[in-house]
Tab-separated table of C-alpha atoms and ligand atoms in Angstrom:
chain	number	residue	atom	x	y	z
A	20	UNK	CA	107.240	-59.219	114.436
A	21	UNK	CA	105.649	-56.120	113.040
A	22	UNK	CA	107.767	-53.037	113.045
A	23	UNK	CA	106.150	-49.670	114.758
A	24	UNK	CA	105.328	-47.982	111.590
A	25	UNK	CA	103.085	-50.536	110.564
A	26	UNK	CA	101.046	-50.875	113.697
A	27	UNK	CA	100.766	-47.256	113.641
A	28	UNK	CA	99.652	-46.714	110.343
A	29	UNK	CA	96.985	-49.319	110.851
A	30	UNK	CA	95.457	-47.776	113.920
A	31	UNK	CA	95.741	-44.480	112.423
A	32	UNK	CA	93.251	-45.312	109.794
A	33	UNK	CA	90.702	-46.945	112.248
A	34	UNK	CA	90.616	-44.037	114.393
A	35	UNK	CA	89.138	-41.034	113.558
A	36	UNK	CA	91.489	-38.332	114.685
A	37	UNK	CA	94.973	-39.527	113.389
A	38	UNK	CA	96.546	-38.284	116.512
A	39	UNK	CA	95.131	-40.533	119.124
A	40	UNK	CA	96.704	-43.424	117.678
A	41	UNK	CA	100.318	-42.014	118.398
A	42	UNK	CA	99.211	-40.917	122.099
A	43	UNK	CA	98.047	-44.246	122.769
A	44	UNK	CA	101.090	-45.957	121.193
A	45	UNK	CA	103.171	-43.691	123.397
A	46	UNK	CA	101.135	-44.392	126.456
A	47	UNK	CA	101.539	-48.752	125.675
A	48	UNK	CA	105.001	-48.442	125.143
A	49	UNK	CA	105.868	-45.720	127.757
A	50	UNK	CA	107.382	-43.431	125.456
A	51	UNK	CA	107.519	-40.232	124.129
A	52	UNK	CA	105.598	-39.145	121.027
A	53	UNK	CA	109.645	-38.571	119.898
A	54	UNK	CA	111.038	-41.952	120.322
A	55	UNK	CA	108.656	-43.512	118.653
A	56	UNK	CA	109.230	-41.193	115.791
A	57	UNK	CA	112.882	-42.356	116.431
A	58	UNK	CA	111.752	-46.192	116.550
A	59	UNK	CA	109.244	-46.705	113.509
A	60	UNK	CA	111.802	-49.739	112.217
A	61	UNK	CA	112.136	-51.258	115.373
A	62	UNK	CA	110.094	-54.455	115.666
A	63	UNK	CA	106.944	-54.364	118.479
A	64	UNK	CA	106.946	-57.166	120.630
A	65	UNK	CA	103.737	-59.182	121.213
A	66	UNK	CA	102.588	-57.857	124.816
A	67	UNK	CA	103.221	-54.404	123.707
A	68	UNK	CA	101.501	-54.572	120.499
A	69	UNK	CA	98.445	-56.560	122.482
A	70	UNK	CA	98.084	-53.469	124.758
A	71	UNK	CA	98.523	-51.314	121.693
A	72	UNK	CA	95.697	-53.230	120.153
A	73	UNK	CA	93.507	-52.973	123.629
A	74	UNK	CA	93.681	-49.498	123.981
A	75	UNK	CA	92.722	-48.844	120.308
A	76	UNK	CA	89.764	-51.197	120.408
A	77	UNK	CA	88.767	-49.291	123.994
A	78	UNK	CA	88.658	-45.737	121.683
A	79	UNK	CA	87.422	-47.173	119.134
A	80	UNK	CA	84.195	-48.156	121.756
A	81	UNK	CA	84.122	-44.314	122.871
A	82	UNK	CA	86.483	-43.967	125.588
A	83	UNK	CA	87.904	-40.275	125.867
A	84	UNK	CA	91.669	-41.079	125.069
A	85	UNK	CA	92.147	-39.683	128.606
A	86	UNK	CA	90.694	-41.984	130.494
A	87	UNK	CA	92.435	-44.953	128.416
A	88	UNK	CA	96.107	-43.267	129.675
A	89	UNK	CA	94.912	-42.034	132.747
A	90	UNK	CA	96.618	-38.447	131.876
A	91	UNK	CA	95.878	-34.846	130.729
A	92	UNK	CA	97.393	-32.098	130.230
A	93	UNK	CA	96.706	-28.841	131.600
A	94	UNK	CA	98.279	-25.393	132.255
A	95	UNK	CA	101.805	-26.994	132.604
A	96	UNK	CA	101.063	-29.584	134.905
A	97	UNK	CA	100.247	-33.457	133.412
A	98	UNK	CA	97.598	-34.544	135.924
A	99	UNK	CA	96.133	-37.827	136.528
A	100	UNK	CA	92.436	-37.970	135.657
A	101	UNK	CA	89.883	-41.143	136.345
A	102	UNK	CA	86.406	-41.600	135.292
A	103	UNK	CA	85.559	-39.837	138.366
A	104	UNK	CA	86.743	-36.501	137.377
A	105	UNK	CA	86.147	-34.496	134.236
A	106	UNK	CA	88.440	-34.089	131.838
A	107	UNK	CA	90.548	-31.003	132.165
A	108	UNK	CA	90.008	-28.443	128.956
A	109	UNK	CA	91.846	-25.800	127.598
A	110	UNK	CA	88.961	-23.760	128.010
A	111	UNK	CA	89.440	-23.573	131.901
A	112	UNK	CA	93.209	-22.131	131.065
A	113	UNK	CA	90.842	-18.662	130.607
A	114	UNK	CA	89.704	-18.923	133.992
A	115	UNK	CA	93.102	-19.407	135.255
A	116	UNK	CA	94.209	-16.680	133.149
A	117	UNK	CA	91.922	-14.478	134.739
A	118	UNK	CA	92.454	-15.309	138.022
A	119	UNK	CA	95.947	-14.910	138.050
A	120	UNK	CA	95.407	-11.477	137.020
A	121	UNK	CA	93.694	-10.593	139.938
A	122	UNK	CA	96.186	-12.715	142.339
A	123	UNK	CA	98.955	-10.504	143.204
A	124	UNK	CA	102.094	-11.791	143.554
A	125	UNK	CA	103.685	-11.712	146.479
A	126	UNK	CA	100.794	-11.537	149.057
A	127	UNK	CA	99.714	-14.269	151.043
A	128	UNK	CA	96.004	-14.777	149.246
A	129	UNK	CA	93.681	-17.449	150.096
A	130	UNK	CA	91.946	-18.938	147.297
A	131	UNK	CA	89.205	-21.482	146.822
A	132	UNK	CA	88.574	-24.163	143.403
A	133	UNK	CA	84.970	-25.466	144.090
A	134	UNK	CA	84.340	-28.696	142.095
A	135	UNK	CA	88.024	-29.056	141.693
A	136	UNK	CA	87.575	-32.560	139.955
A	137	UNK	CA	91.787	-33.476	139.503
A	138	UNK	CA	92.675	-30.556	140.584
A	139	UNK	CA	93.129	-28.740	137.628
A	140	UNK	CA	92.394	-24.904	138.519
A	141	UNK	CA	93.522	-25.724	142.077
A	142	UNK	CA	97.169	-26.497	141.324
A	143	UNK	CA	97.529	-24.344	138.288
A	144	UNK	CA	96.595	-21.389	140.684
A	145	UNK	CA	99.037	-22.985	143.147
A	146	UNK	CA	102.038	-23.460	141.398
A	147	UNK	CA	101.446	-19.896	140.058
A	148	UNK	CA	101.384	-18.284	143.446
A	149	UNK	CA	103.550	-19.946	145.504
A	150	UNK	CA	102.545	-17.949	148.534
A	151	UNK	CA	98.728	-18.449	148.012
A	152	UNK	CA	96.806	-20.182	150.409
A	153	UNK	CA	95.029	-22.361	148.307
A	154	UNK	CA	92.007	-25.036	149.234
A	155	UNK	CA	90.717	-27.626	146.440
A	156	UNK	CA	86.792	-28.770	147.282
A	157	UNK	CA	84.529	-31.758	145.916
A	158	UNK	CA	81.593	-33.466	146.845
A	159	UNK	CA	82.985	-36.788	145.548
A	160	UNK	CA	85.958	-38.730	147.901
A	161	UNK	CA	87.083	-40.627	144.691
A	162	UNK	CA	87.617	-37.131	142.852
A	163	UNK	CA	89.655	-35.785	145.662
A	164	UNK	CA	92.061	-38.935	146.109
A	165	UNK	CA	92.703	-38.122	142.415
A	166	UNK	CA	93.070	-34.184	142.627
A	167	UNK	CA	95.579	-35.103	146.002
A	168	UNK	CA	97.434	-37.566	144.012
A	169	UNK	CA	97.889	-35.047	141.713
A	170	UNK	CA	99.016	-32.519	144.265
A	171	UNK	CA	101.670	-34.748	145.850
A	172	UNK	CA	103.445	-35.565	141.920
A	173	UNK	CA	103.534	-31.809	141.395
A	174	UNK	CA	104.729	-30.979	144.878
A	175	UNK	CA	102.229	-29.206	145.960
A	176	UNK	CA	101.322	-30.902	149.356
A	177	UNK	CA	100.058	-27.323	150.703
A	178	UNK	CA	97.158	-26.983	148.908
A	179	UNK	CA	94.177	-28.031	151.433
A	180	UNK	CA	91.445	-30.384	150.041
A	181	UNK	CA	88.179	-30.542	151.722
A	182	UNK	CA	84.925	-32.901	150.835
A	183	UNK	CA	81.980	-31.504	150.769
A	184	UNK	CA	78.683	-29.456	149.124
A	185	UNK	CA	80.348	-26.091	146.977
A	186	UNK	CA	80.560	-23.572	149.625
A	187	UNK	CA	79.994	-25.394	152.704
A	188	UNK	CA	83.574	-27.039	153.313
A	189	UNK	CA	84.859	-23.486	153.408
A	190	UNK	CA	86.264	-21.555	156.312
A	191	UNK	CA	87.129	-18.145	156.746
A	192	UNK	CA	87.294	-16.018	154.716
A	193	UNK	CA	88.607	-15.971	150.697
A	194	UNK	CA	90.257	-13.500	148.426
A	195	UNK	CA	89.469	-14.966	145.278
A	196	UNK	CA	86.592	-18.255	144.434
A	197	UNK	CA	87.110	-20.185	141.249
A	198	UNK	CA	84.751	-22.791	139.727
A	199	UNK	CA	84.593	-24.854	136.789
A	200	UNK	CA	80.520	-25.857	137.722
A	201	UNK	CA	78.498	-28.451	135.972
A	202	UNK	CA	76.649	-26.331	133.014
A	203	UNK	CA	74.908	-28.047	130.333
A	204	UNK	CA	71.068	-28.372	130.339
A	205	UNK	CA	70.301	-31.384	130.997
A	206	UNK	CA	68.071	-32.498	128.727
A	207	UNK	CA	71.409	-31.388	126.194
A	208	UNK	CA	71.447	-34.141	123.405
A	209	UNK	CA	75.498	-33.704	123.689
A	210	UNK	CA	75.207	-35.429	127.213
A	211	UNK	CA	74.610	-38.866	124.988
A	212	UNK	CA	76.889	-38.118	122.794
A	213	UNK	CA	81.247	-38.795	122.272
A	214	UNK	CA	83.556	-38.133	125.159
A	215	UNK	CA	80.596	-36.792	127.278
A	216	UNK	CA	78.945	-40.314	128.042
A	217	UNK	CA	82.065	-41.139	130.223
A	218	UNK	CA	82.406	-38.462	131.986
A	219	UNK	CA	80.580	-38.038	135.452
A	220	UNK	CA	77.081	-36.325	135.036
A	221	UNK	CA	77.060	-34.679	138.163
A	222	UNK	CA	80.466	-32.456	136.375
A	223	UNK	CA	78.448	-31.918	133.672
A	224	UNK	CA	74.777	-31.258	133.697
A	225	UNK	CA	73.087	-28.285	136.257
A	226	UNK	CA	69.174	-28.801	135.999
A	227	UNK	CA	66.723	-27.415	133.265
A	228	UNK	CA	68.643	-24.498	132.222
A	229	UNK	CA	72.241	-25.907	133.148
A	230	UNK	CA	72.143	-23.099	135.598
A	231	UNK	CA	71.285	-24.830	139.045
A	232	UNK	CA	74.762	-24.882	140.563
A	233	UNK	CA	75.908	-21.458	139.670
A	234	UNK	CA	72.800	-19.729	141.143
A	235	UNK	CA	74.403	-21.620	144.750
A	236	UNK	CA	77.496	-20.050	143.822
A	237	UNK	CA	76.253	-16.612	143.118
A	238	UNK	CA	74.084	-16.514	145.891
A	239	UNK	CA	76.486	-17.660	148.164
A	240	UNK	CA	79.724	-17.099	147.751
A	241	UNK	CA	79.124	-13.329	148.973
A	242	UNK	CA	79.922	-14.146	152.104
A	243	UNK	CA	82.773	-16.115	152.243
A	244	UNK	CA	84.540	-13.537	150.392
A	245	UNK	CA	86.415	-10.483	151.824
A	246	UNK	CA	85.188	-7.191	150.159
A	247	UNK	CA	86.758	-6.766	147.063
A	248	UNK	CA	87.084	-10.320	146.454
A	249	UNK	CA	86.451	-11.877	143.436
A	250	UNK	CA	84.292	-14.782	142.120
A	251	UNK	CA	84.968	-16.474	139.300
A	252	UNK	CA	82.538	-19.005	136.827
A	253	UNK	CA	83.478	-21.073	134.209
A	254	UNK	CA	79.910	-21.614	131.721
A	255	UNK	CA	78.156	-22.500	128.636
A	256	UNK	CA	79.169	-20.360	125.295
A	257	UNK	CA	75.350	-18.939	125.750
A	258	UNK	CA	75.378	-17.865	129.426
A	259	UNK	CA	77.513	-14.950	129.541
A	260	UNK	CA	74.225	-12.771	129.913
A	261	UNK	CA	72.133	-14.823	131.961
A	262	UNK	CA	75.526	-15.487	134.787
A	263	UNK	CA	75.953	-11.273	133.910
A	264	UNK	CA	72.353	-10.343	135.440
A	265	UNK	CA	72.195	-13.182	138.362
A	266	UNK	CA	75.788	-11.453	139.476
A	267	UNK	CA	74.078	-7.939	139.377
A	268	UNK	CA	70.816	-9.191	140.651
A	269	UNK	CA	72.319	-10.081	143.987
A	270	UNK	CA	74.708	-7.345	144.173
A	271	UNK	CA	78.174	-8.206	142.733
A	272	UNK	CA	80.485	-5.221	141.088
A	273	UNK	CA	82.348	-6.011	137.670
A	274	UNK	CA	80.658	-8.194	136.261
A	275	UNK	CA	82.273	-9.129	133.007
A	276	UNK	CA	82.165	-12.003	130.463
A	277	UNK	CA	85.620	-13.388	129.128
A	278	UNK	CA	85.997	-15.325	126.157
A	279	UNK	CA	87.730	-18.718	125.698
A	280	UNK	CA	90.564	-19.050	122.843
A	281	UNK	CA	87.895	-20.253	119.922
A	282	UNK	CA	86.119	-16.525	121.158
A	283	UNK	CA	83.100	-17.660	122.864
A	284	UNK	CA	81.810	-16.106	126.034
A	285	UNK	CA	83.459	-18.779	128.691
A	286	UNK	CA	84.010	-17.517	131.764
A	287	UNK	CA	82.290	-14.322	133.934
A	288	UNK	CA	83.498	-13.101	137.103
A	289	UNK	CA	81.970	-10.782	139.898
A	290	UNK	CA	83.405	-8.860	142.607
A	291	UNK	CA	82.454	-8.277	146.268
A	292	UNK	CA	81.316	-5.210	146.754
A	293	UNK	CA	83.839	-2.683	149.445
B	12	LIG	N1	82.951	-27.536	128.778
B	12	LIG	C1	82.417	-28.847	128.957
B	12	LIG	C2	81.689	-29.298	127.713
B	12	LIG	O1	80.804	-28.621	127.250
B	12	LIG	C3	81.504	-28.943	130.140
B	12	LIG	C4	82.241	-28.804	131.408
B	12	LIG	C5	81.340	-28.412	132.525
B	12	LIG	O2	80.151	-28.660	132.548
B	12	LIG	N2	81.917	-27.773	133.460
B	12	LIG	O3	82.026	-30.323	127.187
């Protein structure tokens, strides 16, 4: 029987990014990253080492490492994620970020993710604000069973998920909106390319200009907000200006463009005005 180390070391070299080969030995074996580290003399037996193999030979045929273990990490929840949902970034932790800054704590809010995917800004914002009213939407059922999955591991049963088109599942009205939107052109070359090709389209591309789905937002989440409310986009590196002057043009306050943690424009946000 082959000892850890080896079987490591091997799949370390056939995959590009050294790293993936440990997550994936973790995820076959059930362990953490440190017992292996522990265990590199201990012998691996067959049926291990066979699902070791299978999962390497699955990245090494482009699946995102994600979908191979089924898990992601994000903010400081580990959330399930399928090939239905897209696979939480630490980009969107900016978003968060910003909306918690503008959640006070303490007050009963009501706040709404739209395309919440597995839930990622949904139960970050959750978990955060305990007293939040919180509702998760997406127009696909298989996303949602995912995102409520997710909800019920992390305890977080109240959060209210709802199927349907952006805005139109919503009722009454919000303090704060929060989307991580499809964005990329889509004739964008990237769409064919790495992780990308296994993620679902509809999370990812937004028409000609990659803009399709936050023009609905902006032009409609207005109204579903309580004055003074905020609105808040996740977008392409290039869109800061062109999501700047669509907020202005239909007459949101405060516009602003944040920056993600490499320092490109990522996220802009809008307020309702009093
Ligand atoms: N940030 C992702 C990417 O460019 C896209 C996610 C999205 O469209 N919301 O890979």
């Amino acid at each position: 029987m082959p000892d850890l180390r080896t079987v490591l070391n091997a799949a370390r070299s056939r995959l590009s990014d050294g790293y993936e080969a440990d997550y994936l030995l973790a995820h076959a074996l059930q362990r953490s990253g440190a017992w292996i580290m522990a265990h590199l003399d201990d012998p691996l037996e067959a049926a291990l080492q066979h699902a070791f193999e299978t999962a390497v030979q699955r990245r090494l045929e482009g699946t995102p490492v994600a979908y191979i273990t089924g898990h992601r990490g994000f903010w400081t929840l580990d959330l399930e994620v399928s090939p239905a949902t897209l696979i939480p970034r630490p980009d969107t932790e900016t978003l968060v970020e910003a909306a918690l800054e503008r959640i006070p704590v303490g007050t009963p809010q009501r706040l709404a993710d739209l395309g919440t995917g597995s839930g990622a800004i949904a139960l970050a914002l959750a978990i955060e604000r305990p007293e939040a009213e919180v509702w998760a939407v997406d127009c696909s059922a298989e996303a949602l069973e995912v995102a409520r999955r997710n909800a019920r591991r992390h305890g977080l049963d109240r959060v209210v998920f709802r199927q349907g088109d952006w805005l139109s599942p919503l009722q009454g009205s919000f303090d704060l909106i929060a989307s991580n939107p499809p964005y990329i052109e889509s004739s964008d070359p990237h769409l064919q390319r790495g992780d990308l090709r296994f993620e679902p389209a509809a999370a990812l591309a937004s028409g000609r200009d990659g803009l399709d789905a936050i023009r609905q937002l902006v032009a409609g989440s207005g109204r579903l907000l309580r004055p003074g409310g905020w609105l808040l986009l996740e977008h392409g590196w290039r869109q800061g200006p062109a999501v700047r002057s669509l907020l202005l043009s239909h007459g949101w306050s405060d516009a602003e463009t944040l920056r993600d943690l490499e320092g490109r424009d990522r996220v802009t946000l809008g307020r309702r005005r009093t």
